[in-house]
Coordinates of N, CA, C and O in Angstrom, one line a residue:
X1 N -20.5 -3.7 0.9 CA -19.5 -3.0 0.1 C -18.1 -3.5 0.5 O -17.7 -3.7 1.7
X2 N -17.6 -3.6 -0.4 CA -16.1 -4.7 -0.2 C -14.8 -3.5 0.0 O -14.5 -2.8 -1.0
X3 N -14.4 -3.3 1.0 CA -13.3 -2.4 1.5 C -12.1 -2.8 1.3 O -11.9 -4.0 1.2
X4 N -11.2 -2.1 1.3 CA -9.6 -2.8 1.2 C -8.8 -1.2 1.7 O -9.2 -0.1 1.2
X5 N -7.9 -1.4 2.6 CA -7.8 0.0 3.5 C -6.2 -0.8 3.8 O -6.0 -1.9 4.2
X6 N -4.8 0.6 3.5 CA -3.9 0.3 3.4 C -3.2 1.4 4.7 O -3.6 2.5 5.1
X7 N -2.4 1.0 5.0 CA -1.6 2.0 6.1 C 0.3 1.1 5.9 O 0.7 0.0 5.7
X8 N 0.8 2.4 6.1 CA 2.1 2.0 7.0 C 3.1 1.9 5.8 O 3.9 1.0 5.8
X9 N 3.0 3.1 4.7 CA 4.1 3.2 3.6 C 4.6 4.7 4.5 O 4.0 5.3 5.4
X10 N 5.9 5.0 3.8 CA 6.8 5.8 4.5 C 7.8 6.3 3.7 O 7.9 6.0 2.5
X11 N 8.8 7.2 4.4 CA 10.0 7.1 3.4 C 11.5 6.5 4.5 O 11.9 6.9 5.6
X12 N 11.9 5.8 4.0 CA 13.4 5.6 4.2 C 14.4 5.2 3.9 O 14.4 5.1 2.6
X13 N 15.5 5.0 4.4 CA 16.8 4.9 3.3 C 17.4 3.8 3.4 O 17.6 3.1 4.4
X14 N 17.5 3.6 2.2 CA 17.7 2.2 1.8 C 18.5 1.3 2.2 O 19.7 1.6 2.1
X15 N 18.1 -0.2 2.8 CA 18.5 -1.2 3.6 C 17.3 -0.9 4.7 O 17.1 -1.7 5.5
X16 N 16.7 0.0 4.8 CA 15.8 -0.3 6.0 C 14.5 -0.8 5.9 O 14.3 -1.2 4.7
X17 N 13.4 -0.9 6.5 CA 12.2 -1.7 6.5 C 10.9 -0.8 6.5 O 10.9 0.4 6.8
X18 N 9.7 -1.6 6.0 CA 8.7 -0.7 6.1 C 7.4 -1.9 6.3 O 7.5 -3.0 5.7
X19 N 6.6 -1.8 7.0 CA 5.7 -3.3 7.3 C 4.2 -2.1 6.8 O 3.7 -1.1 7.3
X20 N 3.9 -2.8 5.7 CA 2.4 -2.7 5.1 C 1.3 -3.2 5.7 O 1.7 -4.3 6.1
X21 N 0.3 -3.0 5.9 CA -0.9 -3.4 6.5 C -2.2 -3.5 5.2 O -2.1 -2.7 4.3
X22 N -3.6 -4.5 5.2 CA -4.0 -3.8 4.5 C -5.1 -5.1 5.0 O -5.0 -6.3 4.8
X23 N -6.5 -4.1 5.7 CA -7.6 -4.5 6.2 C -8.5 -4.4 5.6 O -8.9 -3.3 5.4
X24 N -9.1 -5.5 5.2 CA -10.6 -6.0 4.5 C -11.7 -6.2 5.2 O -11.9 -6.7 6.3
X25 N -12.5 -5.7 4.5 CA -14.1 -6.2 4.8 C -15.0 -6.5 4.1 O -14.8 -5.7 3.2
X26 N -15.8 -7.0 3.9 CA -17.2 -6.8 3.2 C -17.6 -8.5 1.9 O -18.5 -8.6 1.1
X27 N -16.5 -9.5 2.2 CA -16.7 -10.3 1.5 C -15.5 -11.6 2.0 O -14.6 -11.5 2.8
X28 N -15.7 -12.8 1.3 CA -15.4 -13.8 2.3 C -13.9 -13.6 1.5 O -13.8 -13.0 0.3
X29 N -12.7 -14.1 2.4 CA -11.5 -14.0 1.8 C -11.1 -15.7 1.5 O -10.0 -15.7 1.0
X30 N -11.7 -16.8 1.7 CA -11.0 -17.9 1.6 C -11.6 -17.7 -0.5 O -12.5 -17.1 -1.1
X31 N -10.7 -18.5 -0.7 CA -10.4 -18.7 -2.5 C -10.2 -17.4 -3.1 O -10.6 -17.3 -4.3
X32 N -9.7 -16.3 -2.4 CA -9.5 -15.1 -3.1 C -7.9 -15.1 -2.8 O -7.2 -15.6 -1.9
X33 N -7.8 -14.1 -4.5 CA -6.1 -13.7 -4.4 C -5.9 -12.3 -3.6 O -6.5 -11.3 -4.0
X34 N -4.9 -12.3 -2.5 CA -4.7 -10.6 -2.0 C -4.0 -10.6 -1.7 O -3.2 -11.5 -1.3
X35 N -3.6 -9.0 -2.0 CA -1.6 -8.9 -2.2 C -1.7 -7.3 -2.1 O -2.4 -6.4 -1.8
X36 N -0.3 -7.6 -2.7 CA -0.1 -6.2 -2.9 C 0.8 -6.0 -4.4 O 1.7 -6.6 -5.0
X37 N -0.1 -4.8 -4.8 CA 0.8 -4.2 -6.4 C 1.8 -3.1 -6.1 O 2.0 -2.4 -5.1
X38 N 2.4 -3.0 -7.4 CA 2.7 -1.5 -7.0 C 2.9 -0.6 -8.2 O 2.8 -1.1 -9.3
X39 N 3.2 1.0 -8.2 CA 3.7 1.0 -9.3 C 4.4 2.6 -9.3 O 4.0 3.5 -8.5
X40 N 5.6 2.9 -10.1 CA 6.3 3.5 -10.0 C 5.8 4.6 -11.1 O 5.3 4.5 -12.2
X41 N 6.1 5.5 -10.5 CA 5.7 7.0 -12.0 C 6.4 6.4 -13.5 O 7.6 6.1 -13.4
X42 N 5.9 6.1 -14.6 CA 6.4 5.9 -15.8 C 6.3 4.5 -16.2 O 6.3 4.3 -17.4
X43 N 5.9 3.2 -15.1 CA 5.8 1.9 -15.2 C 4.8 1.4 -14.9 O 4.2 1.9 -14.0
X44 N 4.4 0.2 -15.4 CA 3.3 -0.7 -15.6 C 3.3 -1.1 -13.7 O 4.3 -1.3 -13.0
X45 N 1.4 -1.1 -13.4 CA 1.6 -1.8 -12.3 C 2.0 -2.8 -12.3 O 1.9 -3.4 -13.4
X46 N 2.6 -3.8 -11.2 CA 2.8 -4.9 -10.9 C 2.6 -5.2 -9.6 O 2.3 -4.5 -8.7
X47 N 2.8 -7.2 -9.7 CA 2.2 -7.8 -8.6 C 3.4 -7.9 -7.9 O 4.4 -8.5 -8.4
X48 N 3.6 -7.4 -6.9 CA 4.7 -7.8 -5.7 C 4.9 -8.7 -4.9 O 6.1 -9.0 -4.6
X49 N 3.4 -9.4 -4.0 CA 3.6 -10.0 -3.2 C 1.9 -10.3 -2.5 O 1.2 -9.6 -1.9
X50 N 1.7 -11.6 -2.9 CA 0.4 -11.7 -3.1 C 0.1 -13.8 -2.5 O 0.7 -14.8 -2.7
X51 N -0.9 -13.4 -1.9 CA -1.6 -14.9 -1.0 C -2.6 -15.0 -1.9 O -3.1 -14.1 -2.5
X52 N -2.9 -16.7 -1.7 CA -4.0 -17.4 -2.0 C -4.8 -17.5 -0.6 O -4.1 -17.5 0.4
X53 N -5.8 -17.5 -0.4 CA -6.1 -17.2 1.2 C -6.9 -18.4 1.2 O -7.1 -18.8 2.4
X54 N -7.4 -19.2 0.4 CA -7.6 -20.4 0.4 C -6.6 -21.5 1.2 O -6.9 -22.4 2.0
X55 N -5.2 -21.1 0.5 CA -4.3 -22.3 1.1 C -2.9 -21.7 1.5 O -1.9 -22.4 1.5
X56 N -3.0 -20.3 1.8 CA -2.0 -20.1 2.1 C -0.7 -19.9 1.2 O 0.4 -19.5 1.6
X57 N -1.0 -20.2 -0.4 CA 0.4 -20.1 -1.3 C 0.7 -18.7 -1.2 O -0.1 -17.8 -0.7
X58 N 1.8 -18.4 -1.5 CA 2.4 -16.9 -1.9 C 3.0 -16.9 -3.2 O 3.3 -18.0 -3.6
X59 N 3.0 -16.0 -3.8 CA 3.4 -15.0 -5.0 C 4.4 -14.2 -5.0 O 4.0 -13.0 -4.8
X60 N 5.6 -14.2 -5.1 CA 6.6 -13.3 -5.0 C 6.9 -12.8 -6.4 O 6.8 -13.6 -7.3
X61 N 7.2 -11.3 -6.7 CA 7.9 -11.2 -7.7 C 9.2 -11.4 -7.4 O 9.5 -11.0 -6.2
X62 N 10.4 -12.0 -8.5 CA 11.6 -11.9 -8.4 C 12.2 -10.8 -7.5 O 12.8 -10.9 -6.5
X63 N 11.9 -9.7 -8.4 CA 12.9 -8.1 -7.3 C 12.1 -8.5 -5.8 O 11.6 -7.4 -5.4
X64 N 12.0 -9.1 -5.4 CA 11.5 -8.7 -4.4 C 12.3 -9.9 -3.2 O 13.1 -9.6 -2.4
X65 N 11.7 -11.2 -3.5 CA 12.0 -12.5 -2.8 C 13.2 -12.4 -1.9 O 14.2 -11.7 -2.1
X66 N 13.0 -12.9 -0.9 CA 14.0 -12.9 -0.2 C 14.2 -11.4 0.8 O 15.1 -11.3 1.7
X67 N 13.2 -10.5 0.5 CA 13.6 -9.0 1.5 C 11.7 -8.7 1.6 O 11.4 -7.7 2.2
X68 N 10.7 -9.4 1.1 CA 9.6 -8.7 1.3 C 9.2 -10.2 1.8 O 9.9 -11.1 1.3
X69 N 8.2 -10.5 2.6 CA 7.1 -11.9 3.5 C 5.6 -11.0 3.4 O 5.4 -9.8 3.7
X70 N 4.8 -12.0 3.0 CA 3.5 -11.6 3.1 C 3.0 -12.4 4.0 O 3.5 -13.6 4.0
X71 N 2.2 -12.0 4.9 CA 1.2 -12.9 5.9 C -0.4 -12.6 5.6 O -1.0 -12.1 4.7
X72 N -0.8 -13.1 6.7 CA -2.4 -13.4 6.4 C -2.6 -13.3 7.7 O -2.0 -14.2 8.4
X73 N -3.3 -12.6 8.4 CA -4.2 -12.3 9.8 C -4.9 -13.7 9.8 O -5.3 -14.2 8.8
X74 N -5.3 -14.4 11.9 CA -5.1 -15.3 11.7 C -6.9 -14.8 11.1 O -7.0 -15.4 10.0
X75 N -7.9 -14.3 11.3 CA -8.6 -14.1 10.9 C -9.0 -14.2 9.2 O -10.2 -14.4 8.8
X76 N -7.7 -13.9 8.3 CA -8.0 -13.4 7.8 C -8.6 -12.1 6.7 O -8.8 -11.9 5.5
X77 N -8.9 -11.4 7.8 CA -9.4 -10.2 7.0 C -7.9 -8.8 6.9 O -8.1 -7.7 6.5
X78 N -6.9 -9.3 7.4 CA -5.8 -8.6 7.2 C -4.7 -9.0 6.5 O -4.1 -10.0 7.0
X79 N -4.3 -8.5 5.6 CA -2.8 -9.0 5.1 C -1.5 -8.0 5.5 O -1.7 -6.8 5.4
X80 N -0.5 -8.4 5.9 CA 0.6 -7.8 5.9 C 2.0 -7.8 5.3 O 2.7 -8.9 5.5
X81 N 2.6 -6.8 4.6 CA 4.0 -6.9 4.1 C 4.8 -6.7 4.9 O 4.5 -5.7 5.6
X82 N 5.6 -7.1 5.1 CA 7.2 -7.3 6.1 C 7.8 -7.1 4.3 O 7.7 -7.9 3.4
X83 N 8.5 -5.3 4.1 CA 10.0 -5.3 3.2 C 10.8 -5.1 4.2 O 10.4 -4.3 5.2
X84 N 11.9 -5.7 4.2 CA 13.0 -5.3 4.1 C 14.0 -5.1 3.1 O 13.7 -5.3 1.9
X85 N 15.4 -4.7 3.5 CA 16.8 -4.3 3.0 C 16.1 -3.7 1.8 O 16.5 -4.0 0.6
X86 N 14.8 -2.6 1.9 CA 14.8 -1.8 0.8 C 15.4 -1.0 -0.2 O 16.1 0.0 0.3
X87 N 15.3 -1.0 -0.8 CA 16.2 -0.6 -2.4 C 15.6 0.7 -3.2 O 14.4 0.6 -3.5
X88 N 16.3 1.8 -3.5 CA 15.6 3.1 -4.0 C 14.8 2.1 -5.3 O 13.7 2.7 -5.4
X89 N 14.6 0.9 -6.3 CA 13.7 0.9 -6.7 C 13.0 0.5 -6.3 O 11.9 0.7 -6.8
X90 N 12.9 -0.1 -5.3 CA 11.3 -0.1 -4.6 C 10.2 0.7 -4.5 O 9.1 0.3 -4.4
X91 N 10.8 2.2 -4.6 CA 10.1 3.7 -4.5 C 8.8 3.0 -5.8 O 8.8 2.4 -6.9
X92 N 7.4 3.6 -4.6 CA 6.4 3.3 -5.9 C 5.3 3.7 -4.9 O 5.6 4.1 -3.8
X93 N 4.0 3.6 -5.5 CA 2.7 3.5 -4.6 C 2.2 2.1 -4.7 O 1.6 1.6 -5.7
X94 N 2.4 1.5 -3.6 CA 1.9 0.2 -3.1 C 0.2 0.2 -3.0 O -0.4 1.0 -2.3
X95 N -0.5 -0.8 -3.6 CA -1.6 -0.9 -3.4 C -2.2 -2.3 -3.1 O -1.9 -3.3 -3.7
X96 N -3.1 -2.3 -1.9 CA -3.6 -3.8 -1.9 C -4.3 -4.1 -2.7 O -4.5 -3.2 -3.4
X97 N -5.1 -5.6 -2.9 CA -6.1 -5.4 -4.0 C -6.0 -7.4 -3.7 O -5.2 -8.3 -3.4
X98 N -7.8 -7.4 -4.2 CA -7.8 -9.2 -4.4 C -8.9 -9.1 -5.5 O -9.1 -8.2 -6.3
X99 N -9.4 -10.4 -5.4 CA -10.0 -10.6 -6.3 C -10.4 -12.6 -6.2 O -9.9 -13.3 -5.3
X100 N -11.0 -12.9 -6.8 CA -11.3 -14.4 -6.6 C -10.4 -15.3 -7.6 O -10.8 -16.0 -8.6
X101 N -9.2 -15.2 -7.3 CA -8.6 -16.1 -8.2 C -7.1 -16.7 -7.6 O -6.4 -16.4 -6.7
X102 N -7.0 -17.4 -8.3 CA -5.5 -18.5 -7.5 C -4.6 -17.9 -7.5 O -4.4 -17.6 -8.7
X103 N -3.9 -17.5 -6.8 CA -2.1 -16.9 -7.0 C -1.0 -18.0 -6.0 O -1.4 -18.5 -5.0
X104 N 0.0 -18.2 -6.3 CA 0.7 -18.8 -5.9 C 2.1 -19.5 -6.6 O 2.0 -20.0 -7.7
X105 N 3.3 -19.4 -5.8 CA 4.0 -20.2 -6.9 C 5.1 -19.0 -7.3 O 5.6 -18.0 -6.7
X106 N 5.1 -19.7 -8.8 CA 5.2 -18.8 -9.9 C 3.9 -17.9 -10.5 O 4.2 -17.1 -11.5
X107 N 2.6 -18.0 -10.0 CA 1.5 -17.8 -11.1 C 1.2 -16.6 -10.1 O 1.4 -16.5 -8.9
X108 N 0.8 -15.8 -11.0 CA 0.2 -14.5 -10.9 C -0.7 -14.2 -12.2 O -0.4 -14.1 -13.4
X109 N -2.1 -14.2 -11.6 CA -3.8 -14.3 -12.5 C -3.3 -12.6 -12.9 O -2.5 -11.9 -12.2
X110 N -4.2 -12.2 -14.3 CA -3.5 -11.1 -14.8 C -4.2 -9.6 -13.8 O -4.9 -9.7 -12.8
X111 N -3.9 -8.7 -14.2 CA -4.6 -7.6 -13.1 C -6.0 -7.8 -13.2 O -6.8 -7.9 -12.3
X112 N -6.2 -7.8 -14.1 CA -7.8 -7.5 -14.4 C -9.1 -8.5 -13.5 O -10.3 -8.2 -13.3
X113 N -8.3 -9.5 -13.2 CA -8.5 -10.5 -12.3 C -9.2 -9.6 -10.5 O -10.2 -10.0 -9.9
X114 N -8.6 -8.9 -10.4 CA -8.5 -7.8 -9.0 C -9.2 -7.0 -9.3 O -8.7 -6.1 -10.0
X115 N -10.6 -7.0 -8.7 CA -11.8 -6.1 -8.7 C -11.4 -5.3 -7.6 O -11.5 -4.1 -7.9
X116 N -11.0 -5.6 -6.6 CA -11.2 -4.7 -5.6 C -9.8 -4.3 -4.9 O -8.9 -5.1 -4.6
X117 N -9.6 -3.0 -4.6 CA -8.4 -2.3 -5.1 C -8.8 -1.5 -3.7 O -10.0 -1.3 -3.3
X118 N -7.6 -0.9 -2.9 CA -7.7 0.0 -1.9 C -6.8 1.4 -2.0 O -6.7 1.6 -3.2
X119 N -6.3 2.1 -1.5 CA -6.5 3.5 -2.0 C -4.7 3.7 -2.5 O -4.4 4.3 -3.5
X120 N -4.2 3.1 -1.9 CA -2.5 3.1 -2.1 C -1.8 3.8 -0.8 O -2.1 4.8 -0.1
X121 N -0.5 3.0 -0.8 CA 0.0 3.9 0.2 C 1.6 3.9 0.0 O 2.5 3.0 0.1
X122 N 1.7 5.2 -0.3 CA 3.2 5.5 -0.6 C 4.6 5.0 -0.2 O 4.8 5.2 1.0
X123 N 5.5 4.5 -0.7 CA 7.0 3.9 -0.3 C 8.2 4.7 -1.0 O 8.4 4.6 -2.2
X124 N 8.7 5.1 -0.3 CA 9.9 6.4 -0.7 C 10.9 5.4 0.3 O 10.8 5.0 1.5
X125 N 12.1 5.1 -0.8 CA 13.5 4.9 -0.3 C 14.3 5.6 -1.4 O 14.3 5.6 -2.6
X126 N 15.4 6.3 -0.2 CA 16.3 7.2 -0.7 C 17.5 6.3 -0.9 O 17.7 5.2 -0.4
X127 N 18.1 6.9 -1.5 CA 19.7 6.1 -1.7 C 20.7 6.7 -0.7 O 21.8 6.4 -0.7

């Protein structure tokens, strides 16, 4: 059974940081895409910040670049977000999630791509 388990969303005010965590199990992670979505009350999920675990590429969306780093445990079975200089739009529920497909670049595979999805974990920044 393929697990995806998120910790370490919070609330704070904006310009400050919040480091995401999000531990897998249950299936091999090399040539899968894993990241993190998010999505705000009223708006379409989106991809935020997402590895090829094959080779290491990253995925940024624009809003984001430059204040969020995704890593990769050296293992593997953990990914983590480093946001900073967060921004009240950032406010959303962050969720991890992969799936077997390429991300990197510019390219982000469409959601439906990401079978496996972990529970979400809340990000509240105030103004």
């Amino acid at each position: 059974q393929v697990q995806l388990v998120e910790s370490g969303g919070g609330s704070v005010q904006a310009g400050g940081s919040l480091r995401l965590s999000c531990a897998a199990s249950g299936y091999t992670y090399s040539g899968n895409c894993m990241g993190w979505f998010r999505q705000a009350p009223g708006k379409e999920r989106e991809g935020v910040a997402l590895t090829y675990t094959g080779s290491y590429s990253t995925y940024y969306a624009d809003s984001v670049k430059g204040r969020f780093t995704i890593s990769q445990g050296t293992a593997k079975n953990t990914v983590y977000l480093q946001m900073n200089s967060l921004k009240p739009e950032d406010t959303a529920m962050y969720y991890c999630a992969a799936g077997r497909a390429y991300c990197g670049g510019n390219y982000l595979p469409h959601t439906s791509n990401f079978v496996y999805w972990g529970q979400g974990t809340q990000v509240t920044v105030s103004s």
